[in-house]
Tab-separated table of C-alpha atoms and ligand atoms in Angstrom:
chain	number	residue	atom	x	y	z
S	1	MET	CA	-50.908	67.670	-2.006
S	2	VAL	CA	-52.317	67.083	-5.489
S	3	ILE	CA	-50.129	67.950	-8.469
S	4	VAL	CA	-52.065	69.662	-11.265
S	5	PHE	CA	-50.317	71.101	-14.310
S	6	SER	CA	-51.473	72.869	-17.395
S	7	CYS	CA	-48.925	74.458	-19.671
S	8	LYS	CA	-47.868	74.546	-23.302
S	9	GLU	CA	-46.919	71.204	-24.760
S	10	MET	CA	-43.205	70.578	-25.302
S	11	ASN	CA	-43.099	68.658	-28.569
S	12	GLU	CA	-40.478	66.054	-29.445
S	13	LYS	CA	-38.556	68.402	-31.741
S	14	GLU	CA	-38.190	70.957	-28.965
S	15	LEU	CA	-37.221	68.239	-26.500
S	16	LEU	CA	-34.449	67.007	-28.791
S	17	SER	CA	-33.169	70.503	-29.421
S	18	ARG	CA	-32.997	71.211	-25.669
S	19	LEU	CA	-31.303	67.874	-24.991
S	20	LYS	CA	-28.736	68.585	-27.695
S	21	LYS	CA	-27.681	71.752	-25.858
S	22	THR	CA	-26.938	69.881	-22.610
S	23	LYS	CA	-25.946	66.514	-24.068
S	24	LYS	CA	-22.765	65.199	-22.586
S	25	LYS	CA	-21.868	61.740	-21.445
S	26	LEU	CA	-21.371	60.725	-17.829
S	27	LYS	CA	-17.788	59.617	-17.197
S	28	ASN	CA	-18.767	56.492	-15.295
S	29	LYS	CA	-20.834	53.832	-17.067
S	30	ASN	CA	-22.408	52.822	-13.723
S	31	LEU	CA	-24.165	54.635	-10.885
S	32	ILE	CA	-23.269	52.747	-7.731
S	33	SER	CA	-22.682	55.681	-5.387
S	34	ILE	CA	-23.725	59.308	-5.579
S	35	ASN	CA	-19.978	59.989	-5.395
S	36	ASN	CA	-19.629	58.486	-8.897
S	37	LEU	CA	-20.898	61.867	-10.130
S	38	SER	CA	-18.873	65.077	-10.107
S	39	LEU	CA	-20.735	68.284	-9.212
S	40	LYS	CA	-20.833	69.156	-12.910
S	41	GLU	CA	-22.349	65.762	-13.705
S	42	LEU	CA	-24.887	66.126	-10.871
S	43	ASN	CA	-26.051	69.369	-12.431
S	44	LEU	CA	-26.147	67.739	-15.862
S	45	VAL	CA	-28.448	64.977	-14.550
S	46	LEU	CA	-30.712	67.529	-12.827
S	47	ASP	CA	-30.842	69.837	-15.861
S	48	THR	CA	-31.621	66.895	-18.146
S	49	ALA	CA	-34.287	65.650	-15.719
S	50	GLU	CA	-35.950	69.082	-15.773
S	51	ILE	CA	-36.212	68.927	-19.557
S	52	PHE	CA	-37.749	65.441	-19.467
S	53	ARG	CA	-40.068	66.492	-16.607
S	54	GLU	CA	-41.462	69.267	-18.729
S	55	PHE	CA	-41.945	66.822	-21.607
S	56	ILE	CA	-43.846	64.270	-19.508
S	57	ARG	CA	-45.889	66.981	-17.760
S	58	THR	CA	-47.095	68.504	-20.991
S	59	ASN	CA	-47.541	65.500	-23.300
S	60	SER	CA	-50.381	63.038	-23.059
S	61	LYS	CA	-48.450	60.702	-25.410
S	62	LYS	CA	-45.228	59.994	-23.530
S	63	LYS	CA	-43.277	57.856	-25.954
S	64	LEU	CA	-39.831	58.499	-27.405
S	65	ASP	CA	-37.391	56.375	-29.385
S	66	LEU	CA	-34.170	57.613	-27.772
S	67	LEU	CA	-33.378	54.149	-26.372
S	68	GLU	CA	-35.017	52.084	-29.117
S	69	GLY	CA	-33.281	48.705	-29.368
S	70	LYS	CA	-31.812	48.929	-25.849
S	71	SER	CA	-32.805	46.543	-23.083
S	72	VAL	CA	-33.047	47.326	-19.389
S	73	ILE	CA	-33.424	44.672	-16.696
S	74	ASN	CA	-35.023	45.708	-13.399
S	75	LEU	CA	-33.621	43.152	-10.951
S	76	PHE	CA	-35.310	43.740	-7.607
S	77	PHE	CA	-34.509	41.336	-4.782
S	78	GLU	CA	-36.295	43.626	-2.311
S	79	SER	CA	-39.758	45.179	-2.404
S	80	SER	CA	-40.263	48.537	-4.075
S	81	THR	CA	-43.145	50.671	-5.305
S	82	ARG	CA	-41.606	54.007	-6.283
S	83	THR	CA	-38.152	53.043	-7.567
S	84	ARG	CA	-39.100	49.971	-9.593
S	85	THR	CA	-42.162	51.591	-11.166
S	86	SER	CA	-40.346	54.789	-12.067
S	87	PHE	CA	-37.361	52.976	-13.603
S	88	GLU	CA	-39.797	50.883	-15.654
S	89	LEU	CA	-41.785	53.930	-16.771
S	90	ALA	CA	-38.575	55.816	-17.515
S	91	ALA	CA	-37.182	53.048	-19.724
S	92	LYS	CA	-40.518	52.629	-21.542
S	93	ILE	CA	-40.910	56.373	-22.154
S	94	LEU	CA	-37.445	56.325	-23.747
S	95	GLY	CA	-38.467	53.395	-25.974
S	96	ALA	CA	-36.267	50.726	-24.362
S	97	ASP	CA	-37.372	47.134	-23.840
S	98	VAL	CA	-37.827	46.392	-20.139
S	99	VAL	CA	-37.741	43.094	-18.291
S	100	ASN	CA	-38.768	43.077	-14.619
S	101	ILE	CA	-37.428	40.356	-12.369
S	102	SER	CA	-38.624	40.351	-8.787
S	103	GLY	CA	-36.894	38.657	-5.868
S	104	GLU	CA	-39.108	35.727	-4.990
S	105	ALA	CA	-39.427	34.573	-8.597
S	106	THR	CA	-35.686	34.427	-9.222
S	107	THR	CA	-33.483	31.347	-9.412
S	108	ARG	CA	-31.359	33.040	-6.754
S	109	LYS	CA	-34.156	32.924	-4.171
S	110	LYS	CA	-35.849	29.703	-5.323
S	111	LYS	CA	-32.914	27.552	-6.447
S	112	GLY	CA	-29.887	28.976	-4.664
S	113	GLU	CA	-28.082	30.436	-7.700
S	114	SER	CA	-25.526	33.054	-6.647
S	115	LEU	CA	-26.019	36.745	-7.411
S	116	VAL	CA	-22.886	36.710	-9.563
S	117	ASP	CA	-24.152	33.768	-11.636
S	118	VAL	CA	-27.585	35.372	-12.087
S	119	VAL	CA	-26.096	38.592	-13.438
S	120	ARG	CA	-23.472	36.818	-15.578
S	121	THR	CA	-26.378	34.901	-17.141
S	122	LEU	CA	-28.318	38.099	-17.840
S	123	ASN	CA	-25.207	39.787	-19.202
S	124	ALA	CA	-24.739	36.941	-21.702
S	125	MET	CA	-28.099	37.974	-23.210
S	126	HIS	CA	-26.533	41.233	-24.485
S	127	ILE	CA	-28.534	43.516	-22.230
S	128	ASP	CA	-27.678	47.200	-21.938
S	129	ALA	CA	-28.432	47.950	-18.291
S	130	VAL	CA	-29.220	46.312	-14.985
S	131	VAL	CA	-31.062	48.272	-12.319
S	132	ILE	CA	-30.525	46.342	-9.108
S	133	ARG	CA	-31.964	46.478	-5.608
S	134	ASP	CA	-30.637	44.108	-2.986
S	135	ASN	CA	-30.579	43.902	0.790
S	136	HIS	CA	-26.789	43.484	0.884
S	137	SER	CA	-24.618	46.601	0.979
S	138	GLY	CA	-22.174	46.453	-1.914
S	139	ALA	CA	-24.317	44.131	-4.092
S	140	SER	CA	-24.485	46.554	-7.035
S	141	ASP	CA	-20.726	47.061	-6.884
S	142	ILE	CA	-20.181	43.288	-7.100
S	143	VAL	CA	-22.556	43.131	-10.067
S	144	ALA	CA	-20.766	45.986	-11.839
S	145	ARG	CA	-17.490	44.040	-11.709
S	146	GLU	CA	-19.109	41.047	-13.395
S	147	VAL	CA	-20.928	42.597	-16.330
S	148	GLY	CA	-20.155	44.772	-19.332
S	149	CYS	CA	-23.480	46.627	-19.305
S	150	ALA	CA	-24.381	49.685	-17.246
S	151	VAL	CA	-25.332	49.015	-13.619
S	152	ILE	CA	-27.559	51.313	-11.563
S	153	ASN	CA	-27.811	50.862	-7.826
S	154	ALA	CA	-31.506	51.093	-6.902
S	155	GLY	CA	-30.704	50.586	-3.206
S	156	ASP	CA	-28.165	48.223	-1.612
S	157	GLY	CA	-28.770	47.333	2.027
S	158	TRP	CA	-27.936	50.213	4.369
S	159	HIS	CA	-25.405	51.644	1.957
S	160	GLU	CA	-26.758	53.933	-0.785
S	161	HIS	CA	-29.695	54.843	-2.990
S	162	PRO	CA	-28.138	57.335	-5.420
S	163	SER	CA	-31.099	57.888	-7.758
S	164	GLN	CA	-33.201	58.776	-4.683
S	165	ALA	CA	-30.626	61.420	-3.715
S	166	LEU	CA	-30.780	62.835	-7.250
S	167	LEU	CA	-34.561	63.132	-7.225
S	168	ASP	CA	-34.350	64.704	-3.771
S	169	LEU	CA	-31.846	67.262	-5.065
S	170	LEU	CA	-34.112	68.064	-8.004
S	171	THR	CA	-37.013	68.583	-5.577
S	172	ILE	CA	-34.997	70.811	-3.219
S	173	ARG	CA	-33.655	72.797	-6.177
S	174	GLY	CA	-37.245	73.604	-7.173
S	175	HIS	CA	-37.760	75.430	-3.866
S	176	LYS	CA	-34.407	76.505	-2.404
S	177	LYS	CA	-30.764	77.318	-3.083
S	178	PHE	CA	-28.294	74.694	-1.817
S	179	LYS	CA	-25.660	77.046	-0.415
S	180	ASN	CA	-26.044	77.344	3.402
S	181	LEU	CA	-29.445	75.635	3.322
S	182	LYS	CA	-30.392	74.287	6.782
S	183	PHE	CA	-31.337	70.646	6.261
S	184	THR	CA	-32.550	68.428	9.123
S	185	LEU	CA	-32.557	64.667	8.570
S	186	VAL	CA	-34.747	62.944	11.169
S	187	GLY	CA	-35.110	59.292	12.091
S	188	ASP	CA	-33.291	56.036	11.442
S	189	VAL	CA	-30.176	57.525	9.867
S	190	LEU	CA	-27.993	54.534	10.709
S	191	HIS	CA	-29.924	51.950	8.678
S	192	SER	CA	-31.063	54.228	5.848
S	193	ARG	CA	-29.489	54.007	2.389
S	194	VAL	CA	-31.375	57.203	1.516
S	195	ALA	CA	-29.382	58.891	4.285
S	196	GLY	CA	-26.250	57.119	2.990
S	197	SER	CA	-26.467	58.949	-0.337
S	198	LEU	CA	-27.769	62.266	1.045
S	199	LEU	CA	-24.968	62.519	3.616
S	200	ARG	CA	-22.412	61.941	0.865
S	201	VAL	CA	-23.798	64.630	-1.433
S	202	LEU	CA	-25.429	67.452	0.547
S	203	PRO	CA	-22.260	68.791	2.237
S	204	ARG	CA	-20.572	68.834	-1.213
S	205	LEU	CA	-23.253	71.323	-2.300
S	206	GLY	CA	-22.741	73.620	0.702
S	207	VAL	CA	-25.852	72.376	2.562
S	208	LYS	CA	-25.672	72.546	6.398
S	209	VAL	CA	-26.946	69.177	7.573
S	210	THR	CA	-28.117	68.178	11.062
S	211	VAL	CA	-28.966	64.529	11.686
S	212	CYS	CA	-31.478	63.885	14.445
S	213	GLY	CA	-32.816	60.760	16.121
S	214	PRO	CA	-32.307	58.581	19.163
S	215	GLU	CA	-28.590	57.914	19.775
S	216	SER	CA	-29.002	54.301	18.566
S	217	PHE	CA	-30.186	55.577	15.141
S	218	LEU	CA	-27.234	57.899	14.571
S	219	PRO	CA	-24.071	56.387	13.097
S	220	VAL	CA	-20.970	56.544	15.293
S	221	LYS	CA	-18.705	59.310	13.967
S	222	VAL	CA	-21.460	60.601	11.652
S	223	GLU	CA	-19.747	63.998	11.984
S	224	LYS	CA	-17.085	62.741	9.552
S	225	PHE	CA	-19.603	63.507	6.784
S	226	GLY	CA	-19.362	67.170	7.830
S	227	VAL	CA	-22.762	67.148	9.548
S	228	LYS	CA	-24.031	67.997	13.051
S	229	LYS	CA	-25.644	65.481	15.371
S	230	GLU	CA	-28.639	66.194	17.632
S	231	THR	CA	-30.937	63.907	19.641
S	232	ASN	CA	-33.520	66.564	20.478
S	233	LEU	CA	-36.003	67.021	17.622
S	234	GLU	CA	-37.153	70.473	18.681
S	235	LYS	CA	-33.583	71.807	18.706
S	236	SER	CA	-32.813	70.243	15.328
S	237	LEU	CA	-35.890	71.807	13.699
S	238	ASN	CA	-35.176	75.306	14.896
S	239	GLY	CA	-34.787	77.476	11.780
S	240	ALA	CA	-34.633	74.531	9.358
S	241	ASP	CA	-35.295	75.132	5.631
S	242	VAL	CA	-35.803	71.453	4.786
S	243	ILE	CA	-37.002	68.658	7.075
S	244	TYR	CA	-36.406	65.166	5.718
S	245	ALA	CA	-38.051	62.351	7.690
S	246	LEU	CA	-36.716	58.790	7.437
S	247	ARG	CA	-38.659	55.601	8.042
S	248	VAL	CA	-37.577	53.193	10.792
S	249	GLN	CA	-36.134	50.257	8.822
S	250	THR	CA	-38.160	47.548	10.570
S	251	GLU	CA	-37.503	45.091	7.699
S	252	ARG	CA	-33.836	45.119	8.739
S	253	ALA	CA	-34.873	43.837	12.198
S	254	VAL	CA	-34.169	47.253	13.640
S	255	ARG	CA	-34.930	47.432	17.364
S	256	ILE	CA	-35.281	50.602	19.350
S	257	GLY	CA	-34.711	50.781	23.063
S	258	SER	CA	-38.018	52.507	23.723
S	259	SER	CA	-41.260	51.379	22.079
S	260	MET	CA	-42.329	52.575	18.619
S	261	ASN	CA	-44.982	54.730	20.328
S	262	GLU	CA	-42.321	56.426	22.425
S	263	TYR	CA	-40.219	56.918	19.288
S	264	ALA	CA	-43.183	58.498	17.458
S	265	LYS	CA	-43.897	60.803	20.416
S	266	SER	CA	-40.352	62.134	20.269
S	267	TYR	CA	-39.581	62.133	16.533
S	268	CYS	CA	-42.793	62.197	14.452
S	269	ILE	CA	-43.011	65.506	12.546
S	270	THR	CA	-46.309	67.039	13.640
S	271	GLN	CA	-47.805	70.373	12.649
S	272	GLU	CA	-46.831	71.776	16.041
S	273	LYS	CA	-43.192	70.716	15.627
S	274	LEU	CA	-43.111	71.948	12.048
S	275	LYS	CA	-43.771	75.470	13.363
S	276	LEU	CA	-40.236	75.452	14.837
S	277	ALA	CA	-38.774	75.395	11.323
S	278	LYS	CA	-38.792	78.367	8.948
S	279	GLU	CA	-42.240	79.431	7.799
S	280	ASP	CA	-41.454	78.374	4.216
S	281	ALA	CA	-39.726	75.108	5.185
S	282	ILE	CA	-40.472	72.070	3.050
S	283	VAL	CA	-41.052	68.546	4.379
S	284	MET	CA	-39.623	65.566	2.505
S	285	HIS	CA	-39.740	61.777	2.794
S	286	ALA	CA	-38.512	59.094	0.364
S	287	GLY	CA	-41.548	56.886	1.049
S	288	PRO	CA	-43.123	54.660	2.030
S	289	VAL	CA	-44.345	57.011	4.777
S	290	ILE	CA	-45.583	55.524	8.026
S	291	ARG	CA	-48.283	57.961	9.127
S	292	GLU	CA	-48.154	59.180	12.724
S	293	ARG	CA	-44.683	57.654	13.158
S	294	ASP	CA	-42.620	59.514	10.529
S	295	LEU	CA	-45.068	62.318	9.627
S	296	SER	CA	-48.489	63.179	11.025
S	297	THR	CA	-51.329	62.959	8.502
S	298	GLU	CA	-51.795	66.696	8.894
S	299	VAL	CA	-48.178	67.353	7.872
S	300	LEU	CA	-48.317	64.793	5.044
S	301	ASP	CA	-51.370	66.576	3.630
S	302	SER	CA	-50.050	70.099	4.193
S	303	PRO	CA	-48.867	72.329	1.313
S	304	GLN	CA	-45.378	72.331	2.868
S	305	CYS	CA	-45.038	68.593	2.202
S	306	VAL	CA	-43.392	67.797	-1.160
S	307	VAL	CA	-43.523	63.986	-1.048
S	308	LEU	CA	-45.531	63.706	-4.283
S	309	GLU	CA	-43.205	66.155	-6.017
S	310	GLN	CA	-40.380	63.781	-5.056
S	311	VAL	CA	-42.296	60.937	-6.710
S	312	GLU	CA	-42.858	62.969	-9.883
S	313	ASN	CA	-39.183	63.943	-9.969
S	314	GLY	CA	-38.259	60.274	-9.522
S	315	VAL	CA	-39.543	59.473	-13.010
S	316	ALA	CA	-37.798	62.489	-14.570
S	317	VAL	CA	-34.459	61.747	-12.879
S	318	ARG	CA	-34.538	58.105	-13.916
S	319	ILE	CA	-35.334	59.036	-17.514
S	320	ALA	CA	-32.358	61.416	-17.422
S	321	LEU	CA	-30.065	58.764	-15.951
S	322	LEU	CA	-31.003	56.067	-18.450
S	323	TYR	CA	-30.698	58.552	-21.298
S	324	LEU	CA	-27.297	59.867	-20.198
S	325	LEU	CA	-25.945	56.379	-19.536
S	326	LEU	CA	-27.363	54.545	-22.538
S	327	ALA	CA	-28.224	56.843	-25.433
S	328	ASP	CA	-25.889	56.602	-28.460
N	401	CP	N1	-38.041	55.619	-1.978
N	401	CP	C1	-38.027	54.312	-2.298
N	401	CP	O1	-36.961	53.738	-2.534
N	401	CP	O2	-39.253	53.716	-2.319
N	401	CP	P1	-39.540	52.234	-2.820
N	401	CP	O3	-38.983	51.295	-1.754
N	401	CP	O4	-41.030	52.125	-2.925
N	401	CP	O5	-38.834	52.028	-4.109
């Protein structure tokens, strides 16, 4: 799918006037879990993101001064394409100063400095926000206890990825109503932080969630999130409005009983399997997509697939988050 837009430019004056109408602060100064946001605040982030999305879609010069004089540190101890780039773009569009620190180059990885000491050091430089990705669940929470600035969890181990859930909600909202929506989450649910945030938020919005994958990929007692469990892909797709495929988290040394080929045969979303869902179902994936394992190329390239819309919404949501957390 290629995204092409042409519409009337939203100028800065109009942007500011629309922001003024929605402008409220978030109660929490950090975003560690999607549960840090009330339903009202979730809607505020999505509404604000829609305004910024229109601005960036319609302006060739995407530069504002709403966060002029603020500094944002992107501290990524794990690889990232989408999240790191969109947080950097978001901060720059808002006029903040951005410093990117990537895992291998840090004194934590090279010289053995602890995470707490790294972030205490950064905090002493009077920064305004840390966006952190780490392979340990709970890392962003530990950081938030150590620093006075805002902390945004950009993915912590298997735990959560709240800004991903927000961009996913914005994408779904563009196509469907949440109430009674049939949402099928397919793949490595157990090791996925994307699933961690989605399972915490979707039932709160009235979405009917089914998780599907081999038994070893489904968390024990996953039903406690208020979701259904299914190991048969065909059954789980029947009548679905949204199909969300998850990548097998091979970087977390995930093993599956059967081979990857067997897994793909049973759980890859192909055009044939997609026909079991509703005719107007959308297909989502947080990326990176592994073709022919998570989604077939045909499905990835089909008009039902909204993966690139998710990427676009990722920038808008992260602009909204930084603005709502940091703007004076
Ligand atoms: N969706 C996501 O978190 O992708 P990246 O790992 O590329 O940031």
